[in-house]
Amino acid sequence: MLMVKQAQKPQAFAANIVQILQGNLNAVLKPNPLLPRDQFYSTRLEELVKEYQKKNQLTETGIADLALRQKLNEEARTVIGLPTTPTATPSPTPTVKPTAKPTVKPTVKPTAKPTVKPTPTATPTPTATPTPTATPTPTATPTPTATPTP
């Protein structure tokens, strides 16, 4: 099954190329009647390829090679009104604009603020309080007692 699918890919690719060729020749040469859009490279298609080659001063072989198909494709796009395949156009190089240099702004340095030093206030010094001195307590003095007489 895989071999069959791989074999079908080139056939489908070739059929697609033939259909594009038919459509492009219909747009550019406007044959009457128009070519059918099928996958067959008919004798009518070969005649129209020769006509296109003659019109463009190419060797009339009836074979639509890559160069012919590319030229025909560009011409068909112009006729149909589609933009042609863009060719490389140089992109404008950006002009270098000088970038603004940053201006140096002076940094503000804080000025030293005087710190308030507390002024010493007079603290009261304790005054001497009188300490009580011992007051002499009277001592008992012996009183003479009467002595009996004999």
Short mmCIF file of N, CA and C in Angstrom, two decimals:
data_model
loop_
_atom_site.label_atom_id
_atom_site.label_comp_id
_atom_site.label_asym_id
_atom_site.label_seq_id
_atom_site.Cartn_x
_atom_site.Cartn_y
_atom_site.Cartn_z
N MET A 1 0.83 -1.20 0.00
CA MET A 1 0.00 0.00 0.00
C MET A 1 0.87 1.26 0.00
N LEU A 2 1.97 1.23 0.78
CA LEU A 2 2.87 2.38 0.86
C LEU A 2 3.51 2.66 -0.50
N MET A 3 3.89 1.62 -1.22
CA MET A 3 4.51 1.79 -2.53
C MET A 3 3.53 2.44 -3.51
N VAL A 4 2.28 2.10 -3.42
CA VAL A 4 1.27 2.66 -4.32
C VAL A 4 1.12 4.15 -4.05
N LYS A 5 1.05 4.52 -2.76
CA LYS A 5 0.89 5.94 -2.41
C LYS A 5 2.10 6.75 -2.85
N GLN A 6 3.30 6.18 -2.70
CA GLN A 6 4.50 6.89 -3.12
C GLN A 6 4.53 7.05 -4.63
N ALA A 7 4.05 6.08 -5.34
CA ALA A 7 4.02 6.16 -6.79
C ALA A 7 2.98 7.17 -7.26
N GLN A 8 1.92 7.35 -6.48
CA GLN A 8 0.86 8.28 -6.85
C GLN A 8 1.27 9.73 -6.63
N LYS A 9 2.20 9.98 -5.72
CA LYS A 9 2.59 11.36 -5.43
C LYS A 9 3.17 12.07 -6.65
N PRO A 10 4.15 11.47 -7.37
CA PRO A 10 4.67 12.16 -8.56
C PRO A 10 3.60 12.37 -9.63
N GLN A 11 2.67 11.40 -9.75
CA GLN A 11 1.61 11.55 -10.74
C GLN A 11 0.70 12.71 -10.37
N ALA A 12 0.36 12.81 -9.10
CA ALA A 12 -0.51 13.91 -8.65
C ALA A 12 0.21 15.24 -8.82
N PHE A 13 1.50 15.24 -8.57
CA PHE A 13 2.29 16.46 -8.72
C PHE A 13 2.32 16.89 -10.19
N ALA A 14 2.57 15.94 -11.08
CA ALA A 14 2.62 16.23 -12.52
C ALA A 14 1.25 16.69 -13.01
N ALA A 15 0.18 16.05 -12.53
CA ALA A 15 -1.17 16.43 -12.94
C ALA A 15 -1.47 17.87 -12.50
N ASN A 16 -1.02 18.23 -11.33
CA ASN A 16 -1.23 19.59 -10.82
C ASN A 16 -0.48 20.61 -11.69
N ILE A 17 0.74 20.27 -12.09
CA ILE A 17 1.53 21.17 -12.95
C ILE A 17 0.81 21.38 -14.29
N VAL A 18 0.26 20.31 -14.86
CA VAL A 18 -0.45 20.41 -16.14
C VAL A 18 -1.69 21.29 -15.99
N GLN A 19 -2.43 21.13 -14.90
CA GLN A 19 -3.63 21.94 -14.69
C GLN A 19 -3.27 23.43 -14.53
N ILE A 20 -2.19 23.71 -13.85
CA ILE A 20 -1.76 25.11 -13.70
C ILE A 20 -1.34 25.67 -15.06
N LEU A 21 -0.61 24.86 -15.83
CA LEU A 21 -0.18 25.26 -17.18
C LEU A 21 -1.40 25.57 -18.05
N GLN A 22 -2.41 24.73 -18.00
CA GLN A 22 -3.63 24.96 -18.80
C GLN A 22 -4.31 26.26 -18.38
N GLY A 23 -4.43 26.49 -17.09
CA GLY A 23 -5.07 27.71 -16.61
C GLY A 23 -4.30 28.96 -17.00
N ASN A 24 -2.97 28.89 -16.90
CA ASN A 24 -2.15 30.05 -17.26
C ASN A 24 -2.21 30.34 -18.76
N LEU A 25 -2.19 29.30 -19.59
CA LEU A 25 -2.30 29.51 -21.04
C LEU A 25 -3.67 30.08 -21.39
N ASN A 26 -4.72 29.62 -20.72
CA ASN A 26 -6.06 30.17 -20.96
C ASN A 26 -6.09 31.66 -20.63
N ALA A 27 -5.42 32.06 -19.53
CA ALA A 27 -5.43 33.47 -19.12
C ALA A 27 -4.60 34.34 -20.06
N VAL A 28 -3.46 33.84 -20.51
CA VAL A 28 -2.54 34.66 -21.31
C VAL A 28 -2.90 34.65 -22.79
N LEU A 29 -3.12 33.46 -23.37
CA LEU A 29 -3.38 33.36 -24.81
C LEU A 29 -4.86 33.47 -25.16
N LYS A 30 -5.74 33.24 -24.20
CA LYS A 30 -7.19 33.28 -24.42
C LYS A 30 -7.60 32.46 -25.66
N PRO A 31 -7.27 31.16 -25.67
CA PRO A 31 -7.62 30.33 -26.84
C PRO A 31 -9.12 30.11 -26.92
N ASN A 32 -9.57 29.84 -28.13
CA ASN A 32 -10.99 29.56 -28.32
C ASN A 32 -11.09 28.21 -29.01
N PRO A 33 -11.60 27.20 -28.41
CA PRO A 33 -12.13 27.13 -27.04
C PRO A 33 -11.00 27.07 -26.01
N LEU A 34 -11.36 27.37 -24.78
CA LEU A 34 -10.39 27.32 -23.68
C LEU A 34 -9.96 25.87 -23.44
N LEU A 35 -8.76 25.72 -22.95
CA LEU A 35 -8.28 24.38 -22.61
C LEU A 35 -9.05 23.85 -21.41
N PRO A 36 -9.36 22.55 -21.41
CA PRO A 36 -10.01 21.98 -20.23
C PRO A 36 -8.99 21.93 -19.08
N ARG A 37 -9.48 22.08 -17.86
CA ARG A 37 -8.57 22.02 -16.70
C ARG A 37 -8.53 20.57 -16.22
N ASP A 38 -7.77 19.75 -16.95
CA ASP A 38 -7.60 18.36 -16.55
C ASP A 38 -6.11 18.05 -16.46
N GLN A 39 -5.78 16.83 -16.17
CA GLN A 39 -4.38 16.48 -15.95
C GLN A 39 -3.68 15.97 -17.22
N PHE A 40 -4.31 16.12 -18.37
CA PHE A 40 -3.76 15.54 -19.60
C PHE A 40 -3.02 16.57 -20.43
N TYR A 41 -1.82 16.15 -20.89
CA TYR A 41 -1.01 16.99 -21.77
C TYR A 41 -1.41 16.61 -23.20
N SER A 42 -2.47 17.25 -23.67
CA SER A 42 -3.05 16.90 -24.98
C SER A 42 -2.27 17.54 -26.12
N THR A 43 -2.62 17.13 -27.36
CA THR A 43 -1.98 17.75 -28.53
C THR A 43 -2.38 19.22 -28.62
N ARG A 44 -3.59 19.55 -28.20
CA ARG A 44 -4.03 20.96 -28.19
C ARG A 44 -3.18 21.76 -27.22
N LEU A 45 -2.89 21.19 -26.05
CA LEU A 45 -2.04 21.87 -25.06
C LEU A 45 -0.64 22.07 -25.64
N GLU A 46 -0.12 21.05 -26.30
CA GLU A 46 1.21 21.15 -26.91
C GLU A 46 1.24 22.26 -27.97
N GLU A 47 0.17 22.39 -28.79
CA GLU A 47 0.10 23.44 -29.81
C GLU A 47 0.13 24.83 -29.16
N LEU A 48 -0.61 24.98 -28.05
CA LEU A 48 -0.65 26.28 -27.38
C LEU A 48 0.68 26.61 -26.70
N VAL A 49 1.39 25.60 -26.23
CA VAL A 49 2.73 25.83 -25.65
C VAL A 49 3.65 26.34 -26.76
N LYS A 50 3.58 25.74 -27.96
CA LYS A 50 4.39 26.19 -29.10
C LYS A 50 4.03 27.63 -29.46
N GLU A 51 2.74 27.95 -29.44
CA GLU A 51 2.30 29.32 -29.75
C GLU A 51 2.89 30.31 -28.74
N TYR A 52 2.87 29.93 -27.48
CA TYR A 52 3.43 30.81 -26.44
C TYR A 52 4.94 30.97 -26.63
N GLN A 53 5.62 29.87 -27.00
CA GLN A 53 7.07 29.93 -27.24
C GLN A 53 7.38 30.85 -28.42
N LYS A 54 6.58 30.77 -29.49
CA LYS A 54 6.79 31.62 -30.66
C LYS A 54 6.58 33.08 -30.29
N LYS A 55 5.50 33.35 -29.53
CA LYS A 55 5.18 34.71 -29.11
C LYS A 55 6.33 35.33 -28.29
N ASN A 56 7.05 34.50 -27.55
CA ASN A 56 8.13 35.00 -26.70
C ASN A 56 9.51 34.71 -27.28
N GLN A 57 9.57 34.43 -28.59
CA GLN A 57 10.81 34.16 -29.32
C GLN A 57 11.66 33.08 -28.65
N LEU A 58 10.98 32.01 -28.26
CA LEU A 58 11.67 30.85 -27.69
C LEU A 58 11.64 29.74 -28.72
N THR A 59 12.50 28.76 -28.56
CA THR A 59 12.49 27.61 -29.46
C THR A 59 11.17 26.87 -29.31
N GLU A 60 10.51 26.64 -30.44
CA GLU A 60 9.18 26.01 -30.42
C GLU A 60 9.31 24.50 -30.31
N THR A 61 9.26 24.01 -29.07
CA THR A 61 9.37 22.57 -28.84
C THR A 61 8.05 21.96 -28.43
N GLY A 62 7.17 22.76 -27.86
CA GLY A 62 5.91 22.23 -27.35
C GLY A 62 6.06 21.65 -25.95
N ILE A 63 7.27 21.75 -25.41
CA ILE A 63 7.53 21.24 -24.06
C ILE A 63 7.58 22.43 -23.10
N ALA A 64 6.79 22.33 -22.08
CA ALA A 64 6.74 23.42 -21.09
C ALA A 64 7.75 23.13 -19.98
N ASP A 65 8.99 23.62 -20.18
CA ASP A 65 10.00 23.40 -19.14
C ASP A 65 9.82 24.39 -17.99
N LEU A 66 10.66 24.29 -16.98
CA LEU A 66 10.50 25.12 -15.78
C LEU A 66 10.59 26.61 -16.11
N ALA A 67 11.56 27.00 -16.94
CA ALA A 67 11.72 28.42 -17.28
C ALA A 67 10.46 28.96 -17.96
N LEU A 68 9.89 28.19 -18.91
CA LEU A 68 8.67 28.62 -19.59
C LEU A 68 7.51 28.73 -18.60
N ARG A 69 7.37 27.73 -17.73
CA ARG A 69 6.25 27.76 -16.78
C ARG A 69 6.38 28.94 -15.82
N GLN A 70 7.60 29.28 -15.40
CA GLN A 70 7.78 30.43 -14.50
C GLN A 70 7.43 31.74 -15.21
N LYS A 71 7.88 31.89 -16.47
CA LYS A 71 7.58 33.10 -17.24
C LYS A 71 6.08 33.21 -17.48
N LEU A 72 5.46 32.11 -17.86
CA LEU A 72 4.02 32.08 -18.11
C LEU A 72 3.25 32.39 -16.82
N ASN A 73 3.71 31.86 -15.71
CA ASN A 73 3.04 32.10 -14.43
C ASN A 73 3.06 33.59 -14.08
N GLU A 74 4.21 34.25 -14.26
CA GLU A 74 4.31 35.69 -13.97
C GLU A 74 3.38 36.50 -14.88
N GLU A 75 3.36 36.14 -16.16
CA GLU A 75 2.50 36.85 -17.11
C GLU A 75 1.02 36.63 -16.78
N ALA A 76 0.67 35.42 -16.39
CA ALA A 76 -0.73 35.13 -16.04
C ALA A 76 -1.14 35.92 -14.80
N ARG A 77 -0.25 36.04 -13.82
CA ARG A 77 -0.57 36.81 -12.61
C ARG A 77 -0.82 38.28 -12.97
N THR A 78 -0.05 38.80 -13.90
CA THR A 78 -0.24 40.19 -14.33
C THR A 78 -1.59 40.35 -15.02
N VAL A 79 -1.93 39.40 -15.91
CA VAL A 79 -3.20 39.46 -16.65
C VAL A 79 -4.38 39.35 -15.69
N ILE A 80 -4.28 38.44 -14.74
CA ILE A 80 -5.37 38.22 -13.79
C ILE A 80 -5.47 39.38 -12.79
N GLY A 81 -4.35 40.04 -12.57
CA GLY A 81 -4.36 41.16 -11.63
C GLY A 81 -3.85 40.79 -10.25
N LEU A 82 -3.22 39.65 -10.14
CA LEU A 82 -2.62 39.26 -8.87
C LEU A 82 -1.21 39.82 -8.79
N PRO A 83 -0.74 40.07 -7.61
CA PRO A 83 0.65 40.55 -7.51
C PRO A 83 1.59 39.45 -7.97
N THR A 84 2.59 39.86 -8.72
CA THR A 84 3.55 38.88 -9.20
C THR A 84 4.44 38.47 -8.04
N THR A 85 5.17 37.42 -8.28
CA THR A 85 6.07 36.95 -7.23
C THR A 85 7.05 38.07 -6.92
N PRO A 86 7.12 38.47 -5.67
CA PRO A 86 7.97 39.61 -5.35
C PRO A 86 9.44 39.28 -5.57
N THR A 87 10.11 40.23 -6.18
CA THR A 87 11.55 40.09 -6.32
C THR A 87 12.17 40.75 -5.11
N ALA A 88 13.36 40.37 -4.83
CA ALA A 88 14.02 40.91 -3.63
C ALA A 88 14.26 42.40 -3.83
N THR A 89 13.63 43.18 -3.03
CA THR A 89 13.87 44.62 -3.08
C THR A 89 14.68 44.97 -1.85
N PRO A 90 15.67 45.81 -2.06
CA PRO A 90 16.50 46.14 -0.90
C PRO A 90 15.66 46.87 0.14
N SER A 91 15.80 46.40 1.33
CA SER A 91 15.05 47.06 2.40
C SER A 91 15.86 48.27 2.86
N PRO A 92 15.17 49.33 3.17
CA PRO A 92 15.90 50.53 3.57
C PRO A 92 16.67 50.27 4.86
N THR A 93 17.88 50.78 4.83
CA THR A 93 18.67 50.61 6.05
C THR A 93 18.30 51.74 7.00
N PRO A 94 18.12 51.41 8.22
CA PRO A 94 17.71 52.45 9.16
C PRO A 94 18.84 53.46 9.35
N THR A 95 18.45 54.72 9.35
CA THR A 95 19.46 55.75 9.59
C THR A 95 19.71 55.81 11.08
N VAL A 96 20.98 55.92 11.36
CA VAL A 96 21.36 55.92 12.76
C VAL A 96 21.18 57.32 13.31
N LYS A 97 20.36 57.42 14.30
CA LYS A 97 20.13 58.71 14.94
C LYS A 97 20.87 58.69 16.26
N PRO A 98 21.59 59.76 16.53
CA PRO A 98 22.31 59.76 17.81
C PRO A 98 21.30 59.74 18.96
N THR A 99 21.64 58.95 19.89
CA THR A 99 20.75 58.89 21.05
C THR A 99 21.12 60.04 21.98
N ALA A 100 20.13 60.56 22.63
CA ALA A 100 20.36 61.68 23.54
C ALA A 100 21.25 61.22 24.68
N LYS A 101 22.28 62.01 24.92
CA LYS A 101 23.18 61.68 26.02
C LYS A 101 22.52 62.14 27.30
N PRO A 102 22.56 61.32 28.29
CA PRO A 102 21.93 61.75 29.54
C PRO A 102 22.71 62.90 30.16
N THR A 103 21.98 63.90 30.59
CA THR A 103 22.64 65.02 31.25
C THR A 103 22.90 64.63 32.69
N VAL A 104 24.06 65.03 33.14
CA VAL A 104 24.44 64.68 34.50
C VAL A 104 23.74 65.63 35.45
N LYS A 105 22.96 65.07 36.30
CA LYS A 105 22.27 65.88 37.29
C LYS A 105 23.04 65.75 38.59
N PRO A 106 23.39 66.89 39.19
CA PRO A 106 24.14 66.79 40.44
C PRO A 106 23.27 66.14 41.51
N THR A 107 23.91 65.28 42.22
CA THR A 107 23.16 64.64 43.30
C THR A 107 23.20 65.57 44.50
N VAL A 108 22.09 65.74 45.09
CA VAL A 108 21.98 66.64 46.23
C VAL A 108 22.53 65.91 47.44
N LYS A 109 23.57 66.54 48.01
CA LYS A 109 24.15 65.95 49.22
C LYS A 109 23.50 66.64 50.40
N PRO A 110 23.02 65.91 51.33
CA PRO A 110 22.36 66.56 52.47
C PRO A 110 23.39 67.33 53.30
N THR A 111 22.99 68.54 53.66
CA THR A 111 23.89 69.34 54.50
C THR A 111 23.73 68.85 55.93
N ALA A 112 24.84 68.91 56.64
CA ALA A 112 24.81 68.42 58.02
C ALA A 112 23.95 69.35 58.86
N LYS A 113 22.98 68.78 59.48
CA LYS A 113 22.12 69.57 60.35
C LYS A 113 22.69 69.46 61.76
N PRO A 114 22.82 70.60 62.43
CA PRO A 114 23.38 70.51 63.79
C PRO A 114 22.41 69.74 64.66
N THR A 115 22.99 68.83 65.37
CA THR A 115 22.14 68.07 66.28
C THR A 115 22.04 68.86 67.58
N VAL A 116 20.89 68.89 68.10
CA VAL A 116 20.66 69.66 69.32
C VAL A 116 21.22 68.87 70.48
N LYS A 117 22.20 69.51 71.11
CA LYS A 117 22.78 68.87 72.28
C LYS A 117 22.04 69.41 73.50
N PRO A 118 21.58 68.58 74.37
CA PRO A 118 20.86 69.09 75.53
C PRO A 118 21.82 69.84 76.46
N THR A 119 21.37 71.00 76.86
CA THR A 119 22.21 71.76 77.80
C THR A 119 21.95 71.20 79.18
N PRO A 120 23.03 70.98 79.89
CA PRO A 120 22.84 70.37 81.21
C PRO A 120 22.13 71.36 82.13
N THR A 121 21.17 70.86 82.78
CA THR A 121 20.48 71.70 83.77
C THR A 121 21.05 71.33 85.13
N ALA A 122 21.09 72.31 86.00
CA ALA A 122 21.67 72.09 87.33
C ALA A 122 20.80 71.11 88.08
N THR A 123 21.45 70.11 88.52
CA THR A 123 20.71 69.14 89.33
C THR A 123 20.95 69.51 90.79
N PRO A 124 19.94 69.53 91.57
CA PRO A 124 20.14 69.93 92.97
C PRO A 124 21.02 68.91 93.68
N THR A 125 21.98 69.46 94.34
CA THR A 125 22.85 68.56 95.12
C THR A 125 22.23 68.44 96.50
N PRO A 126 22.24 67.29 97.00
CA PRO A 126 21.59 67.12 98.32
C PRO A 126 22.33 67.93 99.40
N THR A 127 21.56 68.57 100.19
CA THR A 127 22.17 69.32 101.31
C THR A 127 22.24 68.39 102.50
N ALA A 128 23.22 68.66 103.32
CA ALA A 128 23.43 67.77 104.46
C ALA A 128 22.30 67.95 105.45
N THR A 129 21.76 66.88 105.80
CA THR A 129 20.72 66.95 106.83
C THR A 129 21.39 66.65 108.17
N PRO A 130 21.04 67.40 109.16
CA PRO A 130 21.72 67.19 110.44
C PRO A 130 21.40 65.82 110.97
N THR A 131 22.43 65.20 111.38
CA THR A 131 22.24 63.89 111.98
C THR A 131 22.11 64.11 113.50
N PRO A 132 21.19 63.50 114.09
CA PRO A 132 21.01 63.74 115.54
C PRO A 132 22.23 63.24 116.32
N THR A 133 22.63 64.06 117.21
CA THR A 133 23.74 63.67 118.08
C THR A 133 23.13 63.15 119.36
N ALA A 134 23.84 62.31 119.98
CA ALA A 134 23.32 61.71 121.20
C ALA A 134 23.28 62.76 122.30
N THR A 135 22.15 62.86 122.86
CA THR A 135 22.06 63.79 124.00
C THR A 135 22.33 62.98 125.26
N PRO A 136 23.15 63.58 126.12
CA PRO A 136 23.50 62.81 127.34
C PRO A 136 22.26 62.60 128.19
N THR A 137 22.14 61.42 128.56
CA THR A 137 21.04 61.11 129.46
C THR A 137 21.58 61.20 130.89
N PRO A 138 20.81 61.78 131.74
CA PRO A 138 21.33 61.92 133.11
C PRO A 138 21.51 60.56 133.75
N THR A 139 22.59 60.49 134.42
CA THR A 139 22.86 59.26 135.13
C THR A 139 22.45 59.47 136.58
N ALA A 140 22.03 58.47 137.17
CA ALA A 140 21.60 58.60 138.56
C ALA A 140 22.83 58.77 139.46
N THR A 141 22.74 59.75 140.27
CA THR A 141 23.82 59.94 141.22
C THR A 141 23.33 59.39 142.55
N PRO A 142 24.23 58.74 143.23
CA PRO A 142 23.78 58.16 144.50
C PRO A 142 23.46 59.28 145.50
N THR A 143 22.37 59.13 146.10
CA THR A 143 22.05 60.09 147.15
C THR A 143 22.44 59.46 148.48
N PRO A 144 23.03 60.26 149.36
CA PRO A 144 23.45 59.68 150.65
C PRO A 144 22.21 59.33 151.45
N THR A 145 22.28 58.21 151.99
CA THR A 145 21.21 57.78 152.86
C THR A 145 21.65 58.01 154.31
N ALA A 146 20.75 58.21 155.15
CA ALA A 146 21.10 58.45 156.53
C ALA A 146 21.58 57.17 157.13
N THR A 147 22.60 57.33 157.80
CA THR A 147 23.13 56.19 158.47
C THR A 147 22.58 56.23 159.90
N PRO A 148 22.19 55.17 160.44
CA PRO A 148 21.68 55.20 161.81
C PRO A 148 22.80 55.47 162.80
N THR A 149 22.46 56.17 163.74
CA THR A 149 23.41 56.42 164.79
C THR A 149 23.15 55.42 165.91
N PRO A 150 24.21 55.00 166.61
CA PRO A 150 24.01 54.07 167.70
C PRO A 150 23.63 54.73 168.99
#
